[in-house]
CSV table of C-alpha atoms in Angstrom, one decimal:
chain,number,residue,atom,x,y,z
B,1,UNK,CA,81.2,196.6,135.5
B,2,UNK,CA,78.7,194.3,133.9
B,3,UNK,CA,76.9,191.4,135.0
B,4,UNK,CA,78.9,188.3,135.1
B,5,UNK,CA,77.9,184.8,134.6
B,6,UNK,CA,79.9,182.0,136.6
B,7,UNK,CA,78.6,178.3,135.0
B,8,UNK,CA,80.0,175.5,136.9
B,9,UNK,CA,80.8,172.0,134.4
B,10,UNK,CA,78.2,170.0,136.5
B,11,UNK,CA,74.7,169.8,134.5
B,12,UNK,CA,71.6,169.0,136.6
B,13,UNK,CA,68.6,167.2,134.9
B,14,UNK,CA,65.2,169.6,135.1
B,15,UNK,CA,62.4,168.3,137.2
B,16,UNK,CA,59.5,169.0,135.1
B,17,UNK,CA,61.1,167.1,131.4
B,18,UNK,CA,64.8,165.9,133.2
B,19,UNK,CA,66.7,167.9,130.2
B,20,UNK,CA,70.1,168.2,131.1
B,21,UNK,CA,71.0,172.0,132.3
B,22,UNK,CA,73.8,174.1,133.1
B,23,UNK,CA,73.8,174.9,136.6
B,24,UNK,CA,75.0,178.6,137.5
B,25,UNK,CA,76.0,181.0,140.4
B,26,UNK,CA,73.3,183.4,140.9
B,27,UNK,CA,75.0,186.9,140.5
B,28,UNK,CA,71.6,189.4,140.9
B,29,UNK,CA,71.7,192.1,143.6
B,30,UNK,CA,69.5,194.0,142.1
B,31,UNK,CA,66.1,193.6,143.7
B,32,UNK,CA,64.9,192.2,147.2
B,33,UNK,CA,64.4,188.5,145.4
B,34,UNK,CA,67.8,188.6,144.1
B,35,UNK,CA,69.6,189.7,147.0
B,36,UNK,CA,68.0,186.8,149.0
B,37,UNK,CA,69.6,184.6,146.2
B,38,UNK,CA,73.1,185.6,145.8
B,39,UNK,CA,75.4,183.2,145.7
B,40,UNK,CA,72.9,180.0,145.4
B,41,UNK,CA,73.5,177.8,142.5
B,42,UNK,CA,71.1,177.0,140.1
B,43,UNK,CA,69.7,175.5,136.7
B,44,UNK,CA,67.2,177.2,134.2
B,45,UNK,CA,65.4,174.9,131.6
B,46,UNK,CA,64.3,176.8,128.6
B,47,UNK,CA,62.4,174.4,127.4
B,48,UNK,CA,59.4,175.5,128.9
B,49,UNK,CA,58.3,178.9,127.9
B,50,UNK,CA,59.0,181.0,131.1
B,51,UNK,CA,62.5,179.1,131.6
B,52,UNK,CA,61.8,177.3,134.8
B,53,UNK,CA,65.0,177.8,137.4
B,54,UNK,CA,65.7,175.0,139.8
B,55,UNK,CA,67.9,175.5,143.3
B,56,UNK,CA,70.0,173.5,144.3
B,57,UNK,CA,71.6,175.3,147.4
B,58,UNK,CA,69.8,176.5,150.6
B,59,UNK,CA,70.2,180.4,151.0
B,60,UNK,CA,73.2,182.0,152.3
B,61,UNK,CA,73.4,183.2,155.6
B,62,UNK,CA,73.4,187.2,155.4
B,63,UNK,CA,76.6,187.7,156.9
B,64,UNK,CA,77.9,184.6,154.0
B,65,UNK,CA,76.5,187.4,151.1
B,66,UNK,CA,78.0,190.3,152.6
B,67,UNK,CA,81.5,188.5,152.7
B,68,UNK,CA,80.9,186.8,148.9
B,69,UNK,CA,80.2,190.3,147.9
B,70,UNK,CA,83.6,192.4,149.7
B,71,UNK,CA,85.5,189.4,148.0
B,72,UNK,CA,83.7,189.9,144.7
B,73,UNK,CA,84.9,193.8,144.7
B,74,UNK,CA,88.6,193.1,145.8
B,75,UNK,CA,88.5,190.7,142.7
């Protein structure tokens, strides 16, 4: 199974240049930094040249990322 992008309607403005972006659910399990993530929401501006990502949720309790995951598999 591939990677899967979830993109909510809402569009948040980017701090640096307030462009509007799409906000997303951050899906990556695949390294320490993205485990810590799962599950937060966030925003990526590309127009600045390394794509600045802004959060917009506090990170999820552990046992709130192990239950987002079992119910991710059952899917």
């Amino acid at each position: 199974m591939g990677l899967r992008k979830i993109t909510l309607k809402d569009k948040k403005a980017c701090k640096i240049c307030q462009v509007p972006c799409e906000v997303m659910v951050c899906m990556n399990r695949g390294n320490k930094s993205g485990a810590e993530n799962y599950g937060r929401l966030y925003s990526r501006c590309y127009t600045h040249e390394k794509g600045v990502a802004t959060w917009h949720s506090e990170p999820l309790h552990p046992n709130d990322i192990k239950k987002l995951r079992d119910n991710w598999v059952d899917a």
